[in-house]
Tab-separated table of C-alpha atoms and ligand atoms in Angstrom:
chain	number	residue	atom	x	y	z
A	22	MET	CA	180.193	-176.895	109.258
A	23	GLU	CA	181.600	-177.163	113.304
A	24	SER	CA	181.246	-181.316	114.450
A	25	MET	CA	179.188	-180.950	117.826
A	26	VAL	CA	178.565	-184.679	117.673
A	27	GLU	CA	181.453	-187.577	116.833
A	28	VAL	CA	180.506	-191.399	117.475
A	29	ARG	CA	183.931	-194.089	116.228
A	30	GLY	CA	183.249	-197.483	116.386
A	31	LEU	CA	180.919	-197.224	119.483
A	32	SER	CA	180.046	-200.723	120.033
A	33	LYS	CA	177.662	-201.718	123.199
A	34	THR	CA	176.341	-205.638	124.186
A	35	PHE	CA	174.644	-206.742	127.883
A	36	ASP	CA	175.856	-210.125	127.978
A	37	GLY	CA	179.394	-209.982	126.620
A	38	SER	CA	177.342	-212.283	123.394
A	39	THR	CA	174.728	-210.251	121.764
A	40	TYR	CA	175.660	-206.876	120.509
A	41	ILE	CA	173.082	-203.756	120.566
A	42	LEU	CA	175.329	-201.504	118.389
A	43	LYS	CA	177.620	-202.196	116.588
A	44	ASP	CA	180.644	-200.602	115.336
A	45	ILE	CA	178.757	-196.498	115.421
A	46	ASP	CA	180.000	-194.293	112.756
A	47	LEU	CA	178.232	-191.550	113.796
A	48	ASN	CA	178.403	-187.580	113.465
A	49	VAL	CA	176.356	-184.835	113.890
A	50	ALA	CA	177.419	-181.306	112.718
A	51	LYS	CA	176.451	-177.995	114.939
A	52	ASN	CA	172.559	-177.415	114.474
A	53	GLU	CA	171.318	-180.739	112.252
A	54	VAL	CA	168.357	-181.841	113.601
A	55	VAL	CA	168.422	-185.622	113.394
A	56	ALA	CA	165.893	-188.230	114.109
A	57	ILE	CA	166.719	-192.010	114.615
A	58	LEU	CA	163.676	-194.059	113.038
A	59	GLY	CA	164.023	-197.380	113.629
A	60	PRO	CA	162.042	-200.537	114.611
A	61	SER	CA	162.118	-201.609	118.285
A	62	GLY	CA	164.786	-203.467	120.258
A	63	THR	CA	167.423	-201.995	117.705
A	64	GLY	CA	169.197	-199.904	120.113
A	65	LYS	CA	168.336	-196.626	119.474
A	66	SER	CA	168.173	-195.643	123.028
A	67	THR	CA	171.404	-197.604	123.830
A	68	LEU	CA	172.426	-195.270	121.061
A	69	LEU	CA	171.505	-192.108	122.489
A	70	ARG	CA	171.915	-193.261	126.398
A	71	CYS	CA	175.886	-194.173	124.542
A	72	LEU	CA	176.173	-190.599	124.387
A	73	ASN	CA	176.036	-188.923	128.192
A	74	TYR	CA	177.018	-192.289	129.301
A	75	LEU	CA	173.998	-193.099	130.935
A	76	CYS	CA	174.691	-196.667	129.408
A	77	GLU	CA	178.025	-197.027	129.134
A	78	PRO	CA	179.388	-198.219	125.529
A	79	THR	CA	181.542	-201.962	125.363
A	80	ALA	CA	184.149	-200.409	123.031
A	81	GLY	CA	184.875	-196.890	121.000
A	82	SER	CA	184.727	-192.841	121.724
A	83	VAL	CA	182.268	-191.087	122.049
A	84	ARG	CA	182.865	-186.229	121.758
A	85	VAL	CA	180.203	-184.294	122.496
A	86	GLY	CA	180.711	-181.134	121.739
A	87	SER	CA	183.998	-180.077	123.353
A	88	VAL	CA	184.725	-183.579	125.335
A	89	THR	CA	185.946	-186.922	124.592
A	90	VAL	CA	185.397	-190.051	126.303
A	91	ASP	CA	186.772	-193.733	124.613
A	92	ALA	CA	185.087	-196.719	127.020
A	93	ALA	CA	188.514	-198.639	126.643
A	94	ARG	CA	190.189	-195.526	129.750
A	95	HIS	CA	187.408	-193.164	131.131
A	96	THR	CA	187.491	-192.081	134.561
A	97	GLY	CA	184.269	-190.474	135.615
A	98	SER	CA	185.043	-187.262	136.573
A	99	GLN	CA	185.235	-187.179	132.561
A	100	VAL	CA	181.810	-189.206	132.053
A	101	ARG	CA	180.464	-185.852	134.162
A	102	LEU	CA	181.776	-183.705	131.184
A	103	LEU	CA	180.379	-184.807	128.860
A	104	ARG	CA	177.532	-185.186	129.980
A	105	ARG	CA	177.862	-181.673	130.767
A	106	GLN	CA	177.816	-181.452	126.560
A	107	SER	CA	174.171	-182.261	126.465
A	108	ALA	CA	170.454	-182.171	128.507
A	109	MET	CA	167.672	-185.262	127.335
A	110	VAL	CA	164.578	-185.695	127.848
A	111	PHE	CA	163.268	-188.971	128.750
A	112	GLN	CA	159.553	-191.174	127.564
A	113	SER	CA	159.175	-191.452	130.527
A	114	TYR	CA	159.688	-187.191	131.580
A	115	ASN	CA	161.872	-188.563	134.851
A	116	LEU	CA	160.453	-184.630	136.483
A	117	PHE	CA	161.708	-185.091	140.345
A	118	LYS	CA	159.301	-185.795	141.558
A	119	ASN	CA	160.717	-183.394	144.820
A	120	LYS	CA	159.955	-180.423	143.442
A	121	THR	CA	158.434	-178.159	141.445
A	122	ALA	CA	157.769	-177.466	137.871
A	123	ARG	CA	160.620	-174.560	139.021
A	124	GLU	CA	162.378	-176.231	141.028
A	125	ASN	CA	163.326	-178.602	138.225
A	126	VAL	CA	164.785	-176.367	136.255
A	127	MET	CA	166.517	-175.118	138.159
A	128	GLU	CA	168.160	-178.049	139.514
A	129	ALA	CA	171.129	-178.788	137.394
A	130	LEU	CA	171.973	-174.426	137.370
A	131	VAL	CA	172.623	-174.658	141.374
A	132	THR	CA	174.439	-177.680	141.924
A	133	VAL	CA	176.001	-178.258	138.657
A	134	GLN	CA	176.814	-174.739	137.465
A	135	LYS	CA	176.617	-173.470	140.550
A	136	LYS	CA	174.245	-170.403	139.278
A	137	SER	CA	173.054	-168.285	142.909
A	138	LYS	CA	169.542	-169.162	143.224
A	139	ALA	CA	168.470	-166.026	141.452
A	140	GLU	CA	170.189	-167.095	138.491
A	141	ALA	CA	168.659	-169.931	138.453
A	142	GLU	CA	165.712	-168.867	139.220
A	143	SER	CA	165.168	-165.993	136.537
A	144	ILE	CA	166.624	-168.688	133.870
A	145	ALA	CA	163.980	-170.941	134.582
A	146	LEU	CA	161.058	-168.064	134.684
A	147	ARG	CA	162.586	-167.969	131.521
A	148	LEU	CA	162.498	-171.305	130.210
A	149	LEU	CA	158.449	-171.916	131.636
A	150	GLU	CA	157.400	-169.635	129.350
A	151	LYS	CA	158.825	-170.561	125.943
A	152	VAL	CA	157.853	-174.376	127.295
A	153	GLY	CA	153.890	-172.429	128.259
A	154	MET	CA	154.204	-173.616	131.629
A	155	LEU	CA	154.502	-170.709	133.302
A	156	ASP	CA	151.651	-170.511	135.671
A	157	ARG	CA	151.785	-173.933	136.769
A	158	LYS	CA	155.943	-173.625	137.965
A	159	ASP	CA	154.855	-174.591	141.650
A	160	TYR	CA	153.159	-177.925	140.882
A	161	TYR	CA	154.865	-180.994	141.909
A	162	PRO	CA	154.707	-184.639	138.456
A	163	SER	CA	152.496	-185.647	140.651
A	164	LYS	CA	149.685	-182.189	140.015
A	165	MET	CA	150.464	-181.841	136.245
A	166	SER	CA	149.586	-183.806	133.196
A	167	GLY	CA	151.804	-185.885	130.937
A	168	GLY	CA	151.958	-182.804	128.852
A	169	GLN	CA	153.392	-180.878	130.893
A	170	GLN	CA	155.339	-182.575	132.791
A	171	GLN	CA	157.261	-183.432	129.664
A	172	ARG	CA	157.460	-179.855	128.907
A	173	VAL	CA	158.748	-178.968	132.201
A	174	GLY	CA	161.395	-182.106	131.191
A	175	ILE	CA	162.703	-179.893	127.723
A	176	ALA	CA	162.424	-177.201	130.404
A	177	ARG	CA	164.596	-179.070	132.623
A	178	ALA	CA	167.257	-179.561	129.460
A	179	LEU	CA	166.998	-176.710	127.915
A	180	ALA	CA	167.962	-174.569	131.122
A	181	VAL	CA	171.409	-176.519	131.434
A	182	ASN	CA	171.865	-174.441	127.492
A	183	PRO	CA	173.694	-177.965	126.066
A	184	ASN	CA	175.359	-178.082	123.321
A	185	VAL	CA	173.296	-181.214	122.304
A	186	LEU	CA	169.996	-181.662	123.264
A	187	LEU	CA	168.732	-186.046	123.159
A	188	PHE	CA	165.338	-186.974	123.217
A	189	ASP	CA	164.624	-190.283	123.590
A	190	GLU	CA	160.028	-190.734	121.953
A	191	PRO	CA	159.976	-187.649	123.896
A	192	THR	CA	155.592	-188.174	122.794
A	193	SER	CA	155.407	-192.410	122.892
A	194	ALA	CA	154.190	-192.520	126.697
A	195	LEU	CA	151.492	-190.018	126.216
A	196	ASP	CA	147.488	-189.575	125.955
A	197	PRO	CA	147.128	-189.066	122.114
A	198	GLU	CA	145.442	-185.743	122.295
A	199	LEU	CA	148.220	-184.867	124.314
A	200	VAL	CA	150.928	-185.708	121.581
A	201	GLY	CA	150.573	-182.290	120.461
A	202	GLU	CA	151.452	-180.136	122.498
A	203	VAL	CA	154.809	-181.574	123.434
A	204	LEU	CA	155.312	-181.876	119.317
A	205	ASN	CA	154.759	-178.363	119.030
A	206	THR	CA	157.054	-177.381	121.864
A	207	ILE	CA	160.110	-179.292	120.048
A	208	ARG	CA	159.000	-177.534	116.726
A	209	GLN	CA	159.701	-174.441	117.695
A	210	LEU	CA	162.656	-175.342	119.004
A	211	ALA	CA	164.001	-177.496	116.268
A	212	GLU	CA	162.503	-173.825	114.125
A	213	GLU	CA	163.674	-170.659	116.765
A	214	GLU	CA	166.643	-172.310	119.040
A	215	THR	CA	170.549	-172.501	117.245
A	216	SER	CA	170.577	-175.842	119.205
A	217	THR	CA	172.137	-179.525	117.996
A	218	MET	CA	168.620	-181.972	118.228
A	219	LEU	CA	169.241	-185.758	118.276
A	220	LEU	CA	165.779	-187.773	118.548
A	221	VAL	CA	164.534	-191.128	118.493
A	222	THR	CA	161.020	-190.994	117.752
A	223	HIS	CA	157.958	-193.205	116.721
A	224	GLU	CA	156.391	-190.039	114.675
A	225	VAL	CA	157.621	-190.411	110.742
A	226	ARG	CA	155.131	-187.169	110.068
A	227	PHE	CA	156.766	-185.231	112.354
A	228	ALA	CA	160.136	-185.648	111.927
A	229	ARG	CA	159.327	-185.746	107.988
A	230	ASN	CA	158.561	-182.043	109.228
A	231	VAL	CA	161.354	-181.071	111.482
A	232	ALA	CA	164.434	-183.168	111.223
A	233	SER	CA	167.775	-181.924	108.420
A	234	ARG	CA	168.081	-185.602	108.025
A	235	ILE	CA	167.082	-189.027	109.780
A	236	LEU	CA	168.458	-192.196	110.466
A	237	PHE	CA	167.488	-195.761	110.313
A	238	MET	CA	168.415	-198.031	112.944
A	239	GLU	CA	168.516	-201.881	111.624
A	240	ASP	CA	169.897	-204.385	114.418
A	241	GLY	CA	172.339	-202.430	116.196
A	242	HIS	CA	173.280	-200.568	113.364
A	243	ILE	CA	172.691	-197.321	110.837
A	244	ALA	CA	170.752	-198.668	108.143
A	245	ALA	CA	170.240	-195.576	106.583
A	246	ASP	CA	170.717	-192.297	106.510
A	247	GLY	CA	169.861	-189.308	103.881
A	248	THR	CA	167.715	-185.946	103.964
A	249	PRO	CA	163.776	-186.186	104.505
A	250	GLU	CA	163.760	-186.130	101.069
A	251	GLN	CA	165.633	-189.251	100.410
A	252	ILE	CA	164.476	-191.718	103.525
A	253	ILE	CA	160.792	-190.991	104.417
A	254	ASP	CA	159.790	-189.993	101.115
A	255	ASN	CA	161.536	-192.614	98.636
A	256	PRO	CA	162.526	-195.482	100.972
A	257	GLY	CA	161.684	-197.896	98.451
A	258	SER	CA	165.148	-196.897	96.896
A	259	VAL	CA	166.960	-196.778	100.456
A	260	SER	CA	165.821	-199.920	101.346
A	261	PRO	CA	162.952	-202.446	101.608
A	262	ARG	CA	163.327	-202.917	105.301
A	263	LEU	CA	162.676	-198.935	105.879
A	264	GLN	CA	160.008	-199.227	103.261
A	265	GLN	CA	158.470	-201.520	104.993
A	266	PHE	CA	158.567	-200.422	108.360
A	267	LEU	CA	157.460	-196.887	107.424
A	268	ASN	CA	154.352	-198.577	105.859
A	269	PHE	CA	153.856	-201.347	109.409
A	270	VAL	CA	154.293	-198.008	110.916
A	271	SER	CA	152.498	-195.016	109.263
A	272	LYS	CA	149.593	-197.406	109.890
B	2	MET	CA	141.667	-213.705	195.405
B	3	LYS	CA	139.025	-211.368	194.950
B	4	PHE	CA	139.662	-208.264	191.983
B	5	SER	CA	140.526	-204.872	194.650
B	6	TRP	CA	139.993	-201.573	192.858
B	7	GLU	CA	141.832	-200.126	195.330
B	8	TYR	CA	144.442	-201.842	195.476
B	9	PHE	CA	144.588	-201.827	191.205
B	10	PHE	CA	144.142	-197.667	192.244
B	11	GLY	CA	146.977	-197.287	194.749
B	12	THR	CA	149.993	-199.452	192.473
B	13	PHE	CA	148.597	-198.074	189.332
B	14	PRO	CA	151.168	-194.690	190.101
B	15	LEU	CA	153.905	-197.464	191.732
B	16	ILE	CA	153.465	-199.074	187.658
B	17	ALA	CA	153.361	-195.680	185.742
B	18	GLU	CA	156.052	-193.802	187.503
B	19	LYS	CA	158.127	-196.347	185.881
B	20	LEU	CA	156.921	-194.558	182.296
B	21	PRO	CA	160.502	-192.865	182.023
B	22	VAL	CA	162.347	-195.892	182.165
B	23	THR	CA	161.021	-198.035	180.095
B	24	LEU	CA	160.407	-194.652	177.922
B	25	SER	CA	164.068	-193.019	177.670
B	26	LEU	CA	165.569	-196.958	176.561
B	27	THR	CA	163.320	-196.311	174.120
B	28	VAL	CA	163.940	-193.586	172.729
B	29	ILE	CA	167.741	-194.327	172.931
B	30	SER	CA	167.293	-197.535	171.166
B	31	ALA	CA	165.390	-195.618	168.342
B	32	GLY	CA	168.134	-193.071	168.035
B	33	PHE	CA	170.678	-195.607	167.525
B	34	SER	CA	168.904	-197.969	165.782
B	35	LEU	CA	167.835	-195.300	163.017
B	36	ALA	CA	171.333	-194.230	162.577
B	37	LEU	CA	173.197	-197.848	162.337
B	38	GLY	CA	169.691	-198.941	159.911
B	39	THR	CA	170.208	-195.939	157.888
B	40	VAL	CA	173.826	-197.249	157.989
B	41	MET	CA	173.090	-201.189	156.820
B	42	ALA	CA	170.370	-199.257	154.043
B	43	LEU	CA	173.318	-197.330	152.805
B	44	VAL	CA	175.973	-199.817	152.502
B	45	ASN	CA	172.976	-202.271	150.405
B	46	TYR	CA	171.661	-199.733	148.495
B	47	TYR	CA	175.384	-198.729	146.779
B	48	ARG	CA	175.871	-202.823	147.198
B	49	VAL	CA	179.377	-202.496	149.256
B	50	PRO	CA	181.151	-205.648	148.597
B	51	VAL	CA	181.382	-208.055	151.206
B	52	LEU	CA	179.773	-205.958	154.111
B	53	THR	CA	177.480	-206.246	151.744
B	54	GLN	CA	176.823	-210.228	152.251
B	55	PHE	CA	178.332	-209.477	155.395
B	56	LEU	CA	174.592	-207.440	156.242
B	57	LYS	CA	172.614	-210.069	154.825
B	58	ALA	CA	173.694	-212.515	156.826
B	59	TRP	CA	173.575	-210.725	159.909
B	60	SER	CA	170.035	-209.159	159.254
B	61	SER	CA	169.057	-212.734	158.971
B	62	PHE	CA	170.431	-213.293	162.144
B	63	ILE	CA	168.628	-211.403	164.369
B	64	ARG	CA	165.339	-211.670	162.391
B	65	GLY	CA	165.432	-215.115	162.452
B	66	THR	CA	165.902	-214.979	166.332
B	67	PRO	CA	163.572	-214.507	169.720
B	68	ALA	CA	164.548	-210.649	171.394
B	69	VAL	CA	164.454	-212.743	174.138
B	70	THR	CA	167.428	-214.962	173.333
B	71	GLN	CA	169.643	-212.222	171.396
B	72	MET	CA	168.916	-210.521	175.757
B	73	PHE	CA	170.197	-213.904	177.830
B	74	PHE	CA	173.321	-214.587	175.346
B	75	PHE	CA	174.980	-211.104	175.237
B	76	TYR	CA	174.232	-210.172	178.183
B	77	TYR	CA	174.793	-212.849	180.486
B	78	GLY	CA	176.075	-215.479	177.090
B	79	LEU	CA	178.532	-213.208	176.313
B	80	ALA	CA	180.143	-211.779	179.719
B	81	THR	CA	181.892	-215.370	180.303
B	82	VAL	CA	184.048	-214.048	177.278
B	83	SER	CA	183.644	-210.482	177.567
B	84	ALA	CA	185.210	-208.016	180.151
B	85	LEU	CA	182.816	-205.420	178.518
B	86	VAL	CA	179.622	-207.511	178.566
B	87	LEU	CA	180.319	-208.574	182.176
B	88	ASN	CA	180.457	-205.165	183.425
B	89	MET	CA	177.887	-203.347	181.401
B	90	SER	CA	175.108	-201.340	182.942
B	91	PRO	CA	172.145	-204.006	182.536
B	92	LEU	CA	170.421	-200.516	181.434
B	93	VAL	CA	173.380	-200.275	178.100
B	94	ALA	CA	172.886	-203.939	177.744
B	95	VAL	CA	169.651	-203.808	176.819
B	96	ALA	CA	170.246	-200.445	175.239
B	97	VAL	CA	172.895	-202.071	173.242
B	98	VAL	CA	170.176	-205.429	172.212
B	99	MET	CA	167.515	-203.489	171.785
B	100	SER	CA	169.531	-201.031	168.994
B	101	LEU	CA	170.795	-203.864	167.311
B	102	ASN	CA	168.238	-205.465	166.961
B	103	MET	CA	166.109	-202.866	165.787
B	104	SER	CA	168.644	-201.404	162.807
B	105	ALA	CA	167.944	-205.368	161.423
B	106	PHE	CA	164.891	-203.712	161.330
B	107	VAL	CA	164.768	-200.193	160.563
B	108	ALA	CA	167.387	-200.886	157.664
B	109	GLU	CA	164.668	-202.944	156.060
B	110	SER	CA	162.545	-200.152	155.794
B	111	VAL	CA	165.160	-197.204	154.678
B	112	ARG	CA	165.958	-199.743	152.608
B	113	ALA	CA	163.185	-200.760	150.596
B	114	ALA	CA	162.281	-196.720	150.390
B	115	LEU	CA	165.612	-196.391	148.893
B	116	LEU	CA	164.809	-198.684	146.073
B	117	SER	CA	161.263	-196.605	146.140
B	118	VAL	CA	163.104	-193.948	144.173
B	119	ASP	CA	163.321	-194.950	140.321
B	120	ASP	CA	166.171	-194.951	138.332
B	121	GLY	CA	164.572	-192.941	135.805
B	122	GLN	CA	164.551	-189.797	137.892
B	123	LYS	CA	168.568	-191.142	139.073
B	124	GLU	CA	169.367	-191.137	135.384
B	125	ALA	CA	168.259	-188.195	134.772
B	126	ALA	CA	169.650	-186.058	137.466
B	127	LEU	CA	173.421	-187.797	136.543
B	128	SER	CA	172.415	-186.691	132.537
B	129	LEU	CA	172.247	-182.960	133.882
B	130	GLY	CA	175.837	-183.591	135.186
B	131	MET	CA	175.408	-183.856	138.598
B	132	SER	CA	176.997	-186.526	140.506
B	133	ASN	CA	175.862	-189.493	142.842
B	134	PHE	CA	176.345	-187.833	146.354
B	135	GLN	CA	173.531	-185.436	145.144
B	136	VAL	CA	171.328	-187.442	143.519
B	137	ILE	CA	171.654	-189.670	146.946
B	138	THR	CA	171.259	-186.006	148.861
B	139	ARG	CA	168.907	-184.251	147.008
B	140	ILE	CA	166.557	-186.510	144.806
B	141	VAL	CA	166.717	-189.706	146.990
B	142	ILE	CA	167.251	-189.397	150.266
B	143	PRO	CA	163.596	-186.176	150.525
B	144	GLN	CA	161.107	-188.797	148.585
B	145	ALA	CA	163.018	-192.219	150.327
B	146	VAL	CA	162.192	-190.396	153.417
B	147	ARG	CA	158.560	-189.919	153.424
B	148	ILE	CA	158.534	-193.457	152.020
B	149	ALA	CA	160.148	-194.364	154.689
B	150	LEU	CA	158.612	-192.913	158.018
B	151	PRO	CA	154.895	-194.886	158.903
B	152	PRO	CA	156.960	-197.842	158.733
B	153	LEU	CA	159.556	-196.679	160.588
B	154	PHE	CA	157.622	-194.707	163.402
B	155	ASN	CA	155.918	-198.690	162.930
B	156	ASP	CA	159.673	-199.955	164.242
B	157	ILE	CA	159.776	-197.853	167.102
B	158	ILE	CA	156.468	-198.575	168.465
B	159	ASN	CA	157.992	-202.355	168.454
B	160	LEU	CA	160.820	-201.356	169.742
B	161	PHE	CA	158.860	-199.342	172.953
B	162	LYS	CA	157.238	-203.232	173.052
B	163	MET	CA	160.281	-205.092	172.995
B	164	SER	CA	162.246	-203.000	176.368
B	165	SER	CA	159.605	-204.603	178.684
B	166	LEU	CA	162.901	-207.231	177.877
B	167	ALA	CA	164.336	-205.211	180.833
B	168	PHE	CA	162.628	-207.051	183.704
B	169	LEU	CA	164.623	-209.894	182.555
B	170	VAL	CA	167.612	-208.102	183.070
B	171	GLY	CA	166.816	-206.535	186.834
B	172	ILE	CA	165.788	-202.991	185.435
B	173	ARG	CA	163.300	-201.220	187.527
B	174	ASP	CA	160.999	-200.359	184.038
B	175	VAL	CA	156.822	-200.546	184.014
B	176	MET	CA	157.125	-204.606	183.620
B	177	GLY	CA	160.068	-205.123	186.798
B	178	ALA	CA	158.214	-202.698	189.051
B	179	SER	CA	154.744	-204.881	188.447
B	180	LYS	CA	156.737	-208.041	188.359
B	181	ILE	CA	158.053	-206.757	191.969
B	182	GLU	CA	154.651	-205.479	193.407
B	183	SER	CA	153.308	-208.513	192.327
B	184	ALA	CA	155.889	-210.598	193.966
B	185	ALA	CA	155.650	-208.959	197.146
B	186	SER	CA	151.163	-208.319	197.117
B	187	PHE	CA	150.598	-211.845	194.960
B	188	ARG	CA	147.735	-209.732	193.561
B	189	PHE	CA	149.149	-211.086	190.177
B	190	PHE	CA	146.097	-210.049	187.864
B	191	GLU	CA	146.209	-206.176	189.248
B	192	CYS	CA	149.960	-205.836	188.500
B	193	TYR	CA	149.720	-207.055	185.484
B	194	ALA	CA	146.271	-205.580	184.290
B	195	ILE	CA	147.958	-202.401	184.896
B	196	VAL	CA	151.425	-202.341	182.788
B	197	MET	CA	149.213	-204.674	180.114
B	198	LEU	CA	146.270	-200.644	180.295
B	199	ILE	CA	149.910	-198.785	180.925
B	200	TYR	CA	151.319	-200.456	177.434
B	201	TRP	CA	147.986	-200.225	175.308
B	202	PHE	CA	147.196	-197.082	176.204
B	203	CYS	CA	150.664	-195.802	174.914
B	204	THR	CA	151.372	-198.019	172.049
B	205	ILE	CA	147.829	-195.965	171.588
B	206	VAL	CA	148.895	-193.158	171.002
B	207	LEU	CA	151.956	-193.934	169.500
B	208	THR	CA	148.948	-195.124	166.520
B	209	PHE	CA	147.920	-192.314	166.419
B	210	LEU	CA	150.647	-190.229	166.162
B	211	GLN	CA	151.946	-192.250	163.675
B	212	ARG	CA	148.276	-192.320	161.136
B	213	ARG	CA	149.243	-188.455	161.563
B	214	LEU	CA	151.849	-188.618	160.322
B	215	GLU	CA	151.240	-191.714	157.754
B	216	LYS	CA	149.095	-188.423	156.066
B	217	ARG	CA	151.257	-185.319	156.248
B	218	CYS	CA	153.948	-188.100	154.356
B	219	SER	CA	151.430	-189.194	151.551
B	220	ALA	CA	150.625	-184.895	151.092
B	221	ILE	CA	154.072	-183.877	151.060
B	222	TYR	CA	155.271	-183.236	147.058
B	223	GLU	CA	151.472	-182.868	144.985
C	8	LIG	N1	169.898	-202.739	130.696
C	8	LIG	C1	169.794	-203.472	129.653
C	8	LIG	N2	170.439	-204.955	130.119
C	8	LIG	C2	170.223	-205.591	129.557
C	8	LIG	N3	169.687	-206.011	127.572
C	8	LIG	C3	168.917	-204.396	127.808
C	8	LIG	C4	169.211	-203.566	128.545
C	8	LIG	N4	168.860	-202.396	128.065
C	8	LIG	C5	168.527	-202.834	126.502
C	8	LIG	N5	168.908	-203.635	126.928
C	8	LIG	C6	168.223	-204.437	125.367
C	8	LIG	O1	169.696	-203.829	123.975
C	8	LIG	C7	168.335	-203.974	122.435
C	8	LIG	C8	168.293	-202.747	122.690
C	8	LIG	O2	167.077	-202.060	123.529
C	8	LIG	P1	167.098	-199.990	122.505
C	8	LIG	O3	166.160	-199.801	124.261
C	8	LIG	O4	167.783	-199.427	122.620
C	8	LIG	O5	166.260	-200.616	121.147
C	8	LIG	P2	164.945	-199.102	121.301
C	8	LIG	O6	165.713	-198.969	119.162
C	8	LIG	O7	165.197	-197.409	122.215
C	8	LIG	O8	163.129	-199.773	121.173
C	8	LIG	P3	162.304	-199.514	121.200
C	8	LIG	O9	161.472	-198.712	119.926
C	8	LIG	O10	161.803	-200.945	122.139
C	8	LIG	O11	162.101	-198.041	122.254
C	8	LIG	C9	167.045	-204.725	123.494
C	8	LIG	O12	166.933	-206.309	122.565
C	8	LIG	C10	166.686	-204.719	124.636
C	8	LIG	O13	166.675	-205.861	125.152
C	9	LIG	MG1	164.128	-197.041	123.269
């Protein structure tokens, strides 16, 4: 199976002594939907952010799609090429506040992919429709609910047609009643799109249903890696810490 | 001496007709201090090494000394060591001091506005492959302008009042004109009342404009 993400010996330290990520190796195949679970502060976000160099790794190499970047010798232009391989959906949406829903989705198409305004617009409208936000296309983020902003955030990520979609706790900042609409949008993508996803989440049931593979992170390394059946249905046979964690979050 | 309304109304136009001098000093210095202050703010925003530290000291110096002292130091003090300053016309000298002074305040207004754009938006833009230049020009600056305009307008109001320094080096602005009129007639009360009213009126107009600008700014992107 074609490999879409390949991480080799990835380490990250912010202060030079405590390692947030410790020598991580990871391979993700094309069309895999990988959910990343784990207690707070174990490096899940950092791992995801190293994949697009929002966070610069201390050591190791990262390949996404066809672009490989090595921490020891990377250049700005390599990093930009790497970033064009993926797109990220953020916990706090991070929509551009000076742009409408439509303009948010169009932005990278025009500035990065150099598409014409007309082409970018037709892509934006198609994707806004897909996430159910077409009727809000001319709204600024300040006039949208969290769930609506996040769905636009998903459309913005889809627009660049990335090889890999990265989600960092896409529903954690949402009011409980809005979580469903965003999870449904992601589930729909996971089912119908031929796209590769890495998804940090605390929604264990959602991960169980949507992911084809689950990683459990602990202290900056991947402590367990398996199918949802292995990891979520039989955590006890994997590790007691995993079982403890799942008991804790499912409450 | 009794307050003379006749003198008051007779002299008012003589002083008010110097308003263009005051206003052009304000406008010219506003232009230069906006440009200079924005560059200073960008240096600070990108933490350009050495320059950032230098500007920090410079800004503390400018903000920590009175404008009138700066004016005298520049026009009379530096003139003893610099032929450039010595040969400078008073009008240019005042504009230079006003621009340098206000640029430190402008830099602070612009800096705060640039910092008001959260890192999350910048990360989102970078994660899509946008360049730093695209991030600053398409995402940060459009939002910063909206935050910066009201305080910048305040800086301009301060600049307008600061232009009264010009009379100290012999320029006939509204302040200079009232000094000259009052020295001739000894009607200090009337003359300085006139100039106070002129400044006050203009500031009221500017403040009114600022309020409207503030409303407009807070309504963009909503
Ligand atoms: N910019 C930074 N500077 C210093 N330390 C950081 C920075 N970013 C993250 N950390 C530290 O790295 C560790 C891992 O952070 P990370 O955000 O990756 O955890 P996480 O698994 O995503 O947690 P959560 O579930 O709370 O989001 C934390 O201890 C955090 O304090
Ligand atoms: Mg996190």
